[in-house]
GROMACS .gro file of N, CA and C in nm:
model
  474
    1MET      N    1   0.086  -0.116  -0.003
    1MET     CA    2  -0.001   0.003   0.004
    1MET      C    3   0.090   0.124   0.003
    2ARG      N    4   0.040   0.225  -0.067
    2ARG     CA    5   0.114   0.352  -0.075
    2ARG      C    6   0.014   0.468  -0.051
    3VAL      N    7   0.059   0.577   0.008
    3VAL     CA    8  -0.019   0.693   0.027
    3VAL      C    9   0.032   0.809  -0.047
    4GLY      N   10  -0.050   0.906  -0.081
    4GLY     CA   11  -0.011   1.024  -0.147
    4GLY      C   12  -0.087   1.145  -0.096
    5LEU      N   13  -0.023   1.260  -0.093
    5LEU     CA   14  -0.083   1.382  -0.042
    5LEU      C   15  -0.083   1.488  -0.153
    6GLY      N   16  -0.193   1.556  -0.173
    6GLY     CA   17  -0.199   1.660  -0.274
    6GLY      C   18  -0.253   1.788  -0.216
    7TYR      N   19  -0.206   1.901  -0.272
    7TYR     CA   20  -0.258   2.036  -0.230
    7TYR      C   21  -0.267   2.120  -0.350
    8ASP      N   22  -0.369   2.206  -0.360
    8ASP     CA   23  -0.379   2.302  -0.467
    8ASP      C   24  -0.449   2.427  -0.415
    9VAL      N   25  -0.426   2.536  -0.481
    9VAL     CA   26  -0.484   2.665  -0.445
    9VAL      C   27  -0.500   2.751  -0.574
   10HIS      N   28  -0.612   2.819  -0.583
   10HIS     CA   29  -0.632   2.912  -0.697
   10HIS      C   30  -0.703   3.034  -0.645
   11ARG      N   31  -0.675   3.145  -0.712
   11ARG     CA   32  -0.731   3.276  -0.677
   11ARG      C   33  -0.869   3.286  -0.735
   12LEU      N   34  -0.961   3.347  -0.662
   12LEU     CA   35  -1.098   3.374  -0.706
   12LEU      C   36  -1.101   3.500  -0.790
   13VAL      N   37  -1.163   3.496  -0.908
   13VAL     CA   38  -1.173   3.618  -0.996
   13VAL      C   39  -1.312   3.616  -1.057
   14GLU      N   40  -1.345   3.733  -1.105
   14GLU     CA   41  -1.472   3.754  -1.179
   14GLU      C   42  -1.454   3.697  -1.325
   15GLY      N   43  -1.567   3.657  -1.382
   15GLY     CA   44  -1.567   3.613  -1.520
   15GLY      C   45  -1.523   3.472  -1.547
   16ARG      N   46  -1.518   3.386  -1.441
   16ARG     CA   47  -1.486   3.245  -1.457
   16ARG      C   48  -1.585   3.161  -1.388
   17ASP      N   49  -1.614   3.040  -1.439
   17ASP     CA   50  -1.700   2.946  -1.367
   17ASP      C   51  -1.625   2.893  -1.245
   18LEU      N   52  -1.702   2.860  -1.147
   18LEU     CA   53  -1.645   2.795  -1.025
   18LEU      C   54  -1.668   2.647  -1.042
   19ILE      N   55  -1.560   2.573  -1.065
   19ILE     CA   56  -1.571   2.428  -1.083
   19ILE      C   57  -1.485   2.364  -0.968
   20ILE      N   58  -1.548   2.282  -0.888
   20ILE     CA   59  -1.485   2.207  -0.785
   20ILE      C   60  -1.533   2.063  -0.779
   21GLY      N   61  -1.436   1.971  -0.787
   21GLY     CA   62  -1.473   1.827  -0.788
   21GLY      C   63  -1.557   1.797  -0.916
   22GLY      N   64  -1.533   1.873  -1.020
   22GLY     CA   65  -1.607   1.851  -1.146
   22GLY      C   66  -1.743   1.906  -1.152
   23VAL      N   67  -1.787   1.977  -1.041
   23VAL     CA   68  -1.918   2.030  -1.030
   23VAL      C   69  -1.914   2.186  -1.052
   24LYS      N   70  -2.002   2.235  -1.137
   24LYS     CA   71  -2.011   2.377  -1.154
   24LYS      C   72  -2.103   2.433  -1.041
   25ILE      N   73  -2.042   2.522  -0.962
   25ILE     CA   74  -2.109   2.572  -0.841
   25ILE      C   75  -2.151   2.717  -0.864
   26PRO      N   76  -2.272   2.751  -0.844
   26PRO     CA   77  -2.320   2.889  -0.865
   26PRO      C   78  -2.241   2.987  -0.769
   27HIS      N   79  -2.183   3.086  -0.829
   27HIS     CA   80  -2.107   3.184  -0.740
   27HIS      C   81  -2.070   3.302  -0.845
   28ASP      N   82  -2.048   3.417  -0.784
   28ASP     CA   83  -2.020   3.533  -0.866
   28ASP      C   84  -1.874   3.537  -0.908
   29LYS      N   85  -1.792   3.447  -0.861
   29LYS     CA   86  -1.651   3.440  -0.903
   29LYS      C   87  -1.615   3.292  -0.930
   30GLY      N   88  -1.513   3.274  -1.005
   30GLY     CA   89  -1.455   3.145  -1.030
   30GLY      C   90  -1.304   3.141  -1.004
   31LEU      N   91  -1.243   3.027  -1.022
   31LEU     CA   92  -1.101   3.014  -0.993
   31LEU      C   93  -1.014   3.037  -1.118
   32LEU      N   94  -0.908   3.113  -1.101
   32LEU     CA   95  -0.821   3.153  -1.211
   32LEU      C   96  -0.718   3.044  -1.223
   33GLY      N   97  -0.699   2.997  -1.349
   33GLY     CA   98  -0.598   2.899  -1.377
   33GLY      C   99  -0.586   2.867  -1.524
   34HIS      N  100  -0.489   2.792  -1.567
   34HIS     CA  101  -0.468   2.758  -1.704
   34HIS      C  102  -0.581   2.668  -1.757
   35SER      N  103  -0.615   2.571  -1.670
   35SER     CA  104  -0.724   2.477  -1.702
   35SER      C  105  -0.852   2.534  -1.639
   36ASP      N  106  -0.949   2.449  -1.597
   36ASP     CA  107  -1.062   2.498  -1.531
   36ASP      C  108  -1.036   2.534  -1.383
   37ALA      N  109  -0.916   2.512  -1.335
   37ALA     CA  110  -0.869   2.546  -1.200
   37ALA      C  111  -0.945   2.478  -1.091
   38ASP      N  112  -0.987   2.356  -1.112
   38ASP     CA  113  -1.052   2.277  -1.016
   38ASP      C  114  -0.963   2.233  -0.907
   39VAL      N  115  -0.958   2.304  -0.798
   39VAL     CA  116  -0.858   2.277  -0.684
   39VAL      C  117  -0.874   2.139  -0.625
   40LEU      N  118  -0.990   2.092  -0.611
   40LEU     CA  119  -1.009   1.958  -0.552
   40LEU      C  120  -0.950   1.848  -0.645
   41THR      N  121  -0.991   1.856  -0.771
   41THR     CA  122  -0.946   1.755  -0.865
   41THR      C  123  -0.794   1.761  -0.883
   42HIS      N  124  -0.740   1.888  -0.887
   42HIS     CA  125  -0.595   1.901  -0.897
   42HIS      C  126  -0.522   1.846  -0.780
   43ALA      N  127  -0.570   1.869  -0.665
   43ALA     CA  128  -0.508   1.810  -0.540
   43ALA      C  129  -0.519   1.658  -0.544
   44LEU      N  130  -0.632   1.606  -0.593
   44LEU     CA  131  -0.648   1.459  -0.608
   44LEU      C  132  -0.546   1.401  -0.706
   45MET      N  133  -0.531   1.470  -0.823
   45MET     CA  134  -0.435   1.422  -0.918
   45MET      C  135  -0.295   1.420  -0.857
   46ASP      N  136  -0.255   1.526  -0.792
   46ASP     CA  137  -0.119   1.526  -0.733
   46ASP      C  138  -0.104   1.423  -0.624
   47ALA      N  139  -0.207   1.390  -0.549
   47ALA     CA  140  -0.204   1.291  -0.446
   47ALA      C  141  -0.183   1.151  -0.512
   48LEU      N  142  -0.258   1.124  -0.617
   48LEU     CA  143  -0.243   0.995  -0.688
   48LEU      C  144  -0.109   0.984  -0.751
   49LEU      N  145  -0.062   1.086  -0.822
   49LEU     CA  146   0.069   1.085  -0.882
   49LEU      C  147   0.180   1.070  -0.777
   50GLY      N  148   0.166   1.134  -0.669
   50GLY     CA  149   0.266   1.122  -0.563
   50GLY      C  150   0.269   0.987  -0.505
   51ALA      N  151   0.153   0.928  -0.482
   51ALA     CA  152   0.145   0.791  -0.419
   51ALA      C  153   0.221   0.689  -0.511
   52ALA      N  154   0.207   0.708  -0.640
   52ALA     CA  155   0.271   0.619  -0.738
   52ALA      C  156   0.413   0.658  -0.779
   53ALA      N  157   0.465   0.769  -0.717
   53ALA     CA  158   0.596   0.824  -0.749
   53ALA      C  159   0.608   0.860  -0.897
   54LEU      N  160   0.506   0.926  -0.947
   54LEU     CA  161   0.502   0.964  -1.090
   54LEU      C  162   0.507   1.112  -1.110
   55GLY      N  163   0.561   1.186  -1.014
   55GLY     CA  164   0.578   1.330  -1.025
   55GLY      C  165   0.447   1.401  -0.987
   56ASP      N  166   0.419   1.511  -1.062
   56ASP     CA  167   0.312   1.596  -1.023
   56ASP      C  168   0.233   1.643  -1.155
   57ILE      N  169   0.120   1.712  -1.130
   57ILE     CA  170   0.040   1.752  -1.244
   57ILE      C  171   0.112   1.853  -1.333
   58GLY      N  172   0.198   1.938  -1.274
   58GLY     CA  173   0.274   2.029  -1.354
   58GLY      C  174   0.369   1.957  -1.457
   59THR      N  175   0.418   1.842  -1.419
   59THR     CA  176   0.503   1.762  -1.504
   59THR      C  177   0.419   1.701  -1.623
   60HIS      N  178   0.301   1.648  -1.590
   60HIS     CA  179   0.222   1.582  -1.690
   60HIS      C  180   0.135   1.675  -1.769
   61PHE      N  181   0.089   1.787  -1.709
   61PHE     CA  182  -0.002   1.879  -1.774
   61PHE      C  183   0.050   2.024  -1.748
   62PRO      N  184   0.156   2.056  -1.811
   62PRO     CA  185   0.218   2.189  -1.781
   62PRO      C  186   0.131   2.309  -1.826
   63ASP      N  187   0.135   2.416  -1.746
   63ASP     CA  188   0.048   2.531  -1.776
   63ASP      C  189   0.100   2.612  -1.895
   64THR      N  190   0.209   2.569  -1.951
   64THR     CA  191   0.264   2.627  -2.072
   64THR      C  192   0.207   2.561  -2.201
   65ALA      N  193   0.145   2.449  -2.184
   65ALA     CA  194   0.096   2.367  -2.301
   65ALA      C  195  -0.045   2.416  -2.341
   66LEU      N  196  -0.059   2.461  -2.461
   66LEU     CA  197  -0.185   2.513  -2.517
   66LEU      C  198  -0.290   2.408  -2.503
   67GLU      N  199  -0.260   2.282  -2.524
   67GLU     CA  200  -0.364   2.175  -2.527
   67GLU      C  201  -0.439   2.166  -2.390
   68TYR      N  202  -0.381   2.220  -2.284
   68TYR     CA  203  -0.446   2.212  -2.155
   68TYR      C  204  -0.513   2.345  -2.113
   69LYS      N  205  -0.510   2.447  -2.200
   69LYS     CA  206  -0.574   2.570  -2.173
   69LYS      C  207  -0.724   2.547  -2.168
   70GLY      N  208  -0.783   2.583  -2.053
   70GLY     CA  209  -0.927   2.565  -2.030
   70GLY      C  210  -0.969   2.415  -2.019
   71ALA      N  211  -0.874   2.325  -1.997
   71ALA     CA  212  -0.906   2.184  -1.990
   71ALA      C  213  -0.996   2.150  -1.870
   72ASP      N  214  -1.085   2.053  -1.896
   72ASP     CA  215  -1.172   1.992  -1.799
   72ASP      C  216  -1.086   1.900  -1.709
   73SER      N  217  -1.071   1.938  -1.580
   73SER     CA  218  -0.986   1.857  -1.490
   73SER      C  219  -1.031   1.716  -1.476
   74LEU      N  220  -1.160   1.688  -1.498
   74LEU     CA  221  -1.202   1.548  -1.492
   74LEU      C  222  -1.140   1.464  -1.606
   75VAL      N  223  -1.115   1.530  -1.722
   75VAL     CA  224  -1.053   1.457  -1.834
   75VAL      C  225  -0.908   1.434  -1.794
   76LEU      N  226  -0.842   1.527  -1.732
   76LEU     CA  227  -0.704   1.513  -1.685
   76LEU      C  228  -0.696   1.405  -1.579
   77LEU      N  229  -0.796   1.397  -1.491
   77LEU     CA  230  -0.797   1.292  -1.388
   77LEU      C  231  -0.804   1.152  -1.452
   78ALA      N  232  -0.882   1.143  -1.558
   78ALA     CA  233  -0.896   1.015  -1.630
   78ALA      C  234  -0.757   0.975  -1.684
   79LYS      N  235  -0.677   1.073  -1.730
   79LYS     CA  236  -0.543   1.041  -1.778
   79LYS      C  237  -0.455   0.998  -1.668
   80VAL      N  238  -0.467   1.059  -1.548
   80VAL     CA  239  -0.390   1.017  -1.434
   80VAL      C  240  -0.428   0.874  -1.393
   81LYS      N  241  -0.558   0.845  -1.395
   81LYS     CA  242  -0.605   0.710  -1.365
   81LYS      C  243  -0.544   0.610  -1.462
   82ALA      N  244  -0.537   0.647  -1.591
   82ALA     CA  245  -0.479   0.555  -1.690
   82ALA      C  246  -0.330   0.535  -1.663
   83LEU      N  247  -0.260   0.635  -1.619
   83LEU     CA  248  -0.118   0.621  -1.576
   83LEU      C  249  -0.101   0.522  -1.465
   84LEU      N  250  -0.189   0.533  -1.366
   84LEU     CA  251  -0.186   0.445  -1.251
   84LEU      C  252  -0.214   0.298  -1.296
   85LYS      N  253  -0.312   0.282  -1.387
   85LYS     CA  254  -0.347   0.155  -1.439
   85LYS      C  255  -0.229   0.088  -1.510
   86GLU      N  256  -0.154   0.171  -1.592
   86GLU     CA  257  -0.035   0.125  -1.662
   86GLU      C  258   0.065   0.061  -1.563
   87LYS      N  259   0.078   0.128  -1.440
   87LYS     CA  260   0.171   0.087  -1.341
   87LYS      C  261   0.112  -0.020  -1.245
   88ASN      N  262  -0.010  -0.066  -1.284
   88ASN     CA  263  -0.074  -0.172  -1.213
   88ASN      C  264  -0.123  -0.133  -1.067
   89TYR      N  265  -0.158   0.000  -1.053
   89TYR     CA  266  -0.208   0.048  -0.925
   89TYR      C  267  -0.359   0.064  -0.930
   90LYS      N  268  -0.428   0.036  -0.820
   90LYS     CA  269  -0.567   0.063  -0.804
   90LYS      C  270  -0.584   0.161  -0.689
   91VAL      N  271  -0.687   0.244  -0.694
   91VAL     CA  272  -0.715   0.335  -0.590
   91VAL      C  273  -0.795   0.271  -0.483
   92ILE      N  274  -0.752   0.278  -0.361
   92ILE     CA  275  -0.826   0.216  -0.246
   92ILE      C  276  -0.929   0.320  -0.186
   93ASN      N  277  -0.879   0.441  -0.154
   93ASN     CA  278  -0.967   0.539  -0.097
   93ASN      C  279  -0.912   0.681  -0.118
   94VAL      N  280  -1.000   0.779  -0.103
   94VAL     CA  281  -0.971   0.922  -0.122
   94VAL      C  282  -1.035   0.995  -0.004
   95ASP      N  283  -0.959   1.088   0.057
   95ASP     CA  284  -1.013   1.175   0.161
   95ASP      C  285  -0.965   1.314   0.129
   96GLY      N  286  -1.057   1.407   0.105
   96GLY     CA  287  -1.025   1.541   0.062
   96GLY      C  288  -1.098   1.644   0.147
   97THR      N  289  -1.032   1.768   0.159
   97THR     CA  290  -1.087   1.881   0.227
   97THR      C  291  -1.083   2.000   0.143
   98ILE      N  292  -1.192   2.067   0.121
   98ILE     CA  293  -1.199   2.192   0.041
   98ILE      C  294  -1.196   2.304   0.148
   99ILE      N  295  -1.115   2.407   0.130
   99ILE     CA  296  -1.108   2.515   0.226
   99ILE      C  297  -1.152   2.638   0.151
  100ALA      N  298  -1.275   2.689   0.185
  100ALA     CA  299  -1.336   2.806   0.123
  100ALA      C  300  -1.429   2.877   0.220
  101GLN      N  301  -1.415   3.008   0.223
  101GLN     CA  302  -1.505   3.084   0.307
  101GLN      C  303  -1.648   3.084   0.252
  102GLU      N  304  -1.654   3.093   0.120
  102GLU     CA  305  -1.784   3.077   0.051
  102GLU      C  306  -1.752   3.042  -0.097
  103PRO      N  307  -1.850   2.985  -0.168
  103PRO     CA  308  -1.985   2.951  -0.124
  103PRO      C  309  -1.980   2.822  -0.041
  104LYS      N  310  -2.099   2.788   0.013
  104LYS     CA  311  -2.107   2.658   0.089
  104LYS      C  312  -2.089   2.544  -0.004
  105MET      N  313  -2.010   2.451   0.034
  105MET     CA  314  -1.980   2.332  -0.054
  105MET      C  315  -2.070   2.214  -0.020
  106LYS      N  316  -2.124   2.206   0.099
  106LYS     CA  317  -2.190   2.089   0.143
  106LYS      C  318  -2.302   2.037   0.046
  107PRO      N  319  -2.384   2.130  -0.011
  107PRO     CA  320  -2.487   2.083  -0.107
  107PRO      C  321  -2.432   2.012  -0.230
  108HIS      N  322  -2.305   2.038  -0.264
  108HIS     CA  323  -2.246   1.990  -0.387
  108HIS      C  324  -2.157   1.869  -0.371
  109ILE      N  325  -2.129   1.836  -0.248
  109ILE     CA  326  -2.038   1.724  -0.219
  109ILE      C  327  -2.087   1.585  -0.271
  110PRO      N  328  -2.213   1.550  -0.258
  110PRO     CA  329  -2.259   1.423  -0.312
  110PRO      C  330  -2.229   1.410  -0.458
  111GLU      N  331  -2.256   1.513  -0.536
  111GLU     CA  332  -2.225   1.512  -0.681
  111GLU      C  333  -2.077   1.502  -0.711
  112MET      N  334  -1.998   1.575  -0.630
  112MET     CA  335  -1.850   1.569  -0.644
  112MET      C  336  -1.805   1.420  -0.623
  113ARG      N  337  -1.854   1.357  -0.519
  113ARG     CA  338  -1.812   1.220  -0.490
  113ARG      C  339  -1.853   1.125  -0.604
  114GLU      N  340  -1.970   1.142  -0.654
  114GLU     CA  341  -2.012   1.057  -0.768
  114GLU      C  342  -1.930   1.076  -0.893
  115LYS      N  343  -1.896   1.196  -0.927
  115LYS     CA  344  -1.814   1.226  -1.046
  115LYS      C  345  -1.679   1.167  -1.032
  116LEU      N  346  -1.614   1.193  -0.916
  116LEU     CA  347  -1.482   1.145  -0.899
  116LEU      C  348  -1.475   0.987  -0.889
  117ALA      N  349  -1.573   0.930  -0.821
  117ALA     CA  350  -1.577   0.782  -0.815
  117ALA      C  351  -1.590   0.720  -0.952
  118ALA      N  352  -1.674   0.784  -1.036
  118ALA     CA  353  -1.694   0.724  -1.173
  118ALA      C  354  -1.567   0.723  -1.250
  119ILE      N  355  -1.483   0.825  -1.239
  119ILE     CA  356  -1.358   0.833  -1.315
  119ILE      C  357  -1.257   0.735  -1.255
  120LEU      N  358  -1.250   0.732  -1.120
  120LEU     CA  359  -1.156   0.643  -1.051
  120LEU      C  360  -1.194   0.500  -1.051
  121LYS      N  361  -1.319   0.474  -1.091
  121LYS     CA  362  -1.373   0.335  -1.091
  121LYS      C  363  -1.367   0.273  -0.953
  122ILE      N  364  -1.411   0.355  -0.852
  122ILE     CA  365  -1.425   0.301  -0.715
  122ILE      C  366  -1.561   0.338  -0.665
  123ALA      N  367  -1.598   0.278  -0.557
  123ALA     CA  368  -1.727   0.303  -0.498
  123ALA      C  369  -1.734   0.447  -0.437
  124VAL      N  370  -1.846   0.512  -0.449
  124VAL     CA  371  -1.871   0.640  -0.387
  124VAL      C  372  -1.830   0.637  -0.236
  125GLU      N  373  -1.855   0.522  -0.173
  125GLU     CA  374  -1.830   0.515  -0.030
  125GLU      C  375  -1.683   0.518  -0.005
  126ASP      N  376  -1.595   0.498  -0.107
  126ASP     CA  377  -1.452   0.504  -0.087
  126ASP      C  378  -1.395   0.649  -0.108
  127ILE      N  379  -1.485   0.743  -0.128
  127ILE     CA  380  -1.446   0.884  -0.146
  127ILE      C  381  -1.511   0.969  -0.036
  128ASN      N  382  -1.433   1.039   0.041
  128ASN     CA  383  -1.480   1.128   0.142
  128ASN      C  384  -1.437   1.266   0.104
  129ILE      N  385  -1.527   1.364   0.108
  129ILE     CA  386  -1.497   1.501   0.086
  129ILE      C  387  -1.558   1.588   0.199
  130LYS      N  388  -1.474   1.669   0.254
  130LYS     CA  389  -1.518   1.758   0.358
  130LYS      C  390  -1.495   1.903   0.313
  131ALA      N  391  -1.558   1.995   0.379
  131ALA     CA  392  -1.541   2.138   0.349
  131ALA      C  393  -1.529   2.213   0.480
  132THR      N  394  -1.448   2.315   0.479
  132THR     CA  395  -1.435   2.397   0.600
  132THR      C  396  -1.403   2.537   0.557
  133THR      N  397  -1.423   2.634   0.649
  133THR     CA  398  -1.379   2.772   0.628
  133THR      C  399  -1.253   2.792   0.718
  134GLU      N  400  -1.198   2.911   0.704
  134GLU     CA  401  -1.087   2.946   0.793
  134GLU      C  402  -1.125   3.061   0.880
  135GLU      N  403  -1.258   3.062   0.910
  135GLU     CA  404  -1.310   3.160   1.007
  135GLU      C  405  -1.264   3.306   0.974
  136GLY      N  406  -1.260   3.335   0.844
  136GLY     CA  407  -1.223   3.470   0.804
  136GLY      C  408  -1.074   3.497   0.806
  137LEU      N  409  -0.990   3.399   0.837
  137LEU     CA  410  -0.844   3.421   0.838
  137LEU      C  411  -0.780   3.381   0.707
  138GLY      N  412  -0.667   3.441   0.680
  138GLY     CA  413  -0.587   3.403   0.561
  138GLY      C  414  -0.656   3.441   0.433
  139PHE      N  415  -0.594   3.395   0.318
  139PHE     CA  416  -0.648   3.431   0.185
  139PHE      C  417  -0.783   3.366   0.158
  140THR      N  418  -0.803   3.240   0.211
  140THR     CA  419  -0.934   3.183   0.188
  140THR      C  420  -1.038   3.253   0.272
  141GLY      N  421  -1.004   3.281   0.397
  141GLY     CA  422  -1.098   3.357   0.483
  141GLY      C  423  -1.134   3.493   0.431
  142ALA      N  424  -1.040   3.553   0.361
  142ALA     CA  425  -1.061   3.687   0.298
  142ALA      C  426  -1.133   3.678   0.164
  143LYS      N  427  -1.169   3.554   0.125
  143LYS     CA  428  -1.244   3.522  -0.003
  143LYS      C  429  -1.164   3.558  -0.124
  144GLU      N  430  -1.030   3.546  -0.108
  144GLU     CA  431  -0.939   3.577  -0.220
  144GLU      C  432  -0.913   3.451  -0.306
  145GLY      N  433  -0.938   3.332  -0.245
  145GLY     CA  434  -0.905   3.209  -0.316
  145GLY      C  435  -0.968   3.091  -0.243
  146ILE      N  436  -0.946   2.970  -0.304
  146ILE     CA  437  -0.997   2.846  -0.253
  146ILE      C  438  -0.884   2.746  -0.262
  147SER      N  439  -0.867   2.665  -0.160
  147SER     CA  440  -0.771   2.558  -0.165
  147SER      C  441  -0.829   2.428  -0.130
  148ALA      N  442  -0.752   2.322  -0.159
  148ALA     CA  443  -0.796   2.182  -0.126
  148ALA      C  444  -0.676   2.097  -0.091
  149GLN      N  445  -0.702   2.005  -0.002
  149GLN     CA  446  -0.603   1.905   0.036
  149GLN      C  447  -0.666   1.767   0.018
  150VAL      N  448  -0.585   1.672  -0.036
  150VAL     CA  449  -0.636   1.536  -0.054
  150VAL      C  450  -0.528   1.434  -0.015
  151ILE      N  451  -0.570   1.324   0.047
  151ILE     CA  452  -0.482   1.215   0.072
  151ILE      C  453  -0.548   1.091   0.011
  152VAL      N  454  -0.468   1.009  -0.049
  152VAL     CA  455  -0.512   0.885  -0.114
  152VAL      C  456  -0.435   0.765  -0.066
  153MET      N  457  -0.495   0.651  -0.087
  153MET     CA  458  -0.421   0.520  -0.069
  153MET      C  459  -0.442   0.443  -0.195
  154ILE      N  460  -0.329   0.393  -0.247
  154ILE     CA  461  -0.335   0.310  -0.366
  154ILE      C  462  -0.264   0.176  -0.331
  155ASP      N  463  -0.289   0.074  -0.414
  155ASP     CA  464  -0.221  -0.051  -0.396
  155ASP      C  465  -0.199  -0.116  -0.530
  156LYS      N  466  -0.105  -0.206  -0.538
  156LYS     CA  467  -0.077  -0.282  -0.658
  156LYS      C  468  -0.190  -0.387  -0.682
  157ARG      N  469  -0.226  -0.409  -0.800
  157ARG     CA  470  -0.320  -0.511  -0.832
  157ARG      C  471  -0.244  -0.650  -0.837
  158PHE      N  472  -0.310  -0.752  -0.787
  158PHE     CA  473  -0.248  -0.879  -0.792
  158PHE      C  474  -0.338  -0.982  -0.860
   0.00000   0.00000   0.00000
């Protein structure tokens, strides 16, 4: 068994959709990034790549590559899943935390879990997503950005 930890952060800006865990969340701002800036999915990809010792998302999907401009992070997650499959790894479980002062994430978490489980080909029950605020502290508390942390466990298929 192997574990991996991922972290991602993006700035909130006007004129962008807010996509987290593959779910479009109604909000007056979205996250700035080369792709769709989905912090939860990016942290998940980094956790998976780290667990398998395959580098990070910047190595596989550089923000200088035009082909990833505006990319759907769920499509990128599917590519990470394929890399793990090539190395004979299966995902055991995922535990993630979204850190955002607003909007409220709780109503969207069931859909996030379903979307991520479908791509990873694991049961929804093997994915846990939590959300928290920072009580008005720091850049997330000041509503300047949103971050996410994810830990995963993977294992070799036998």
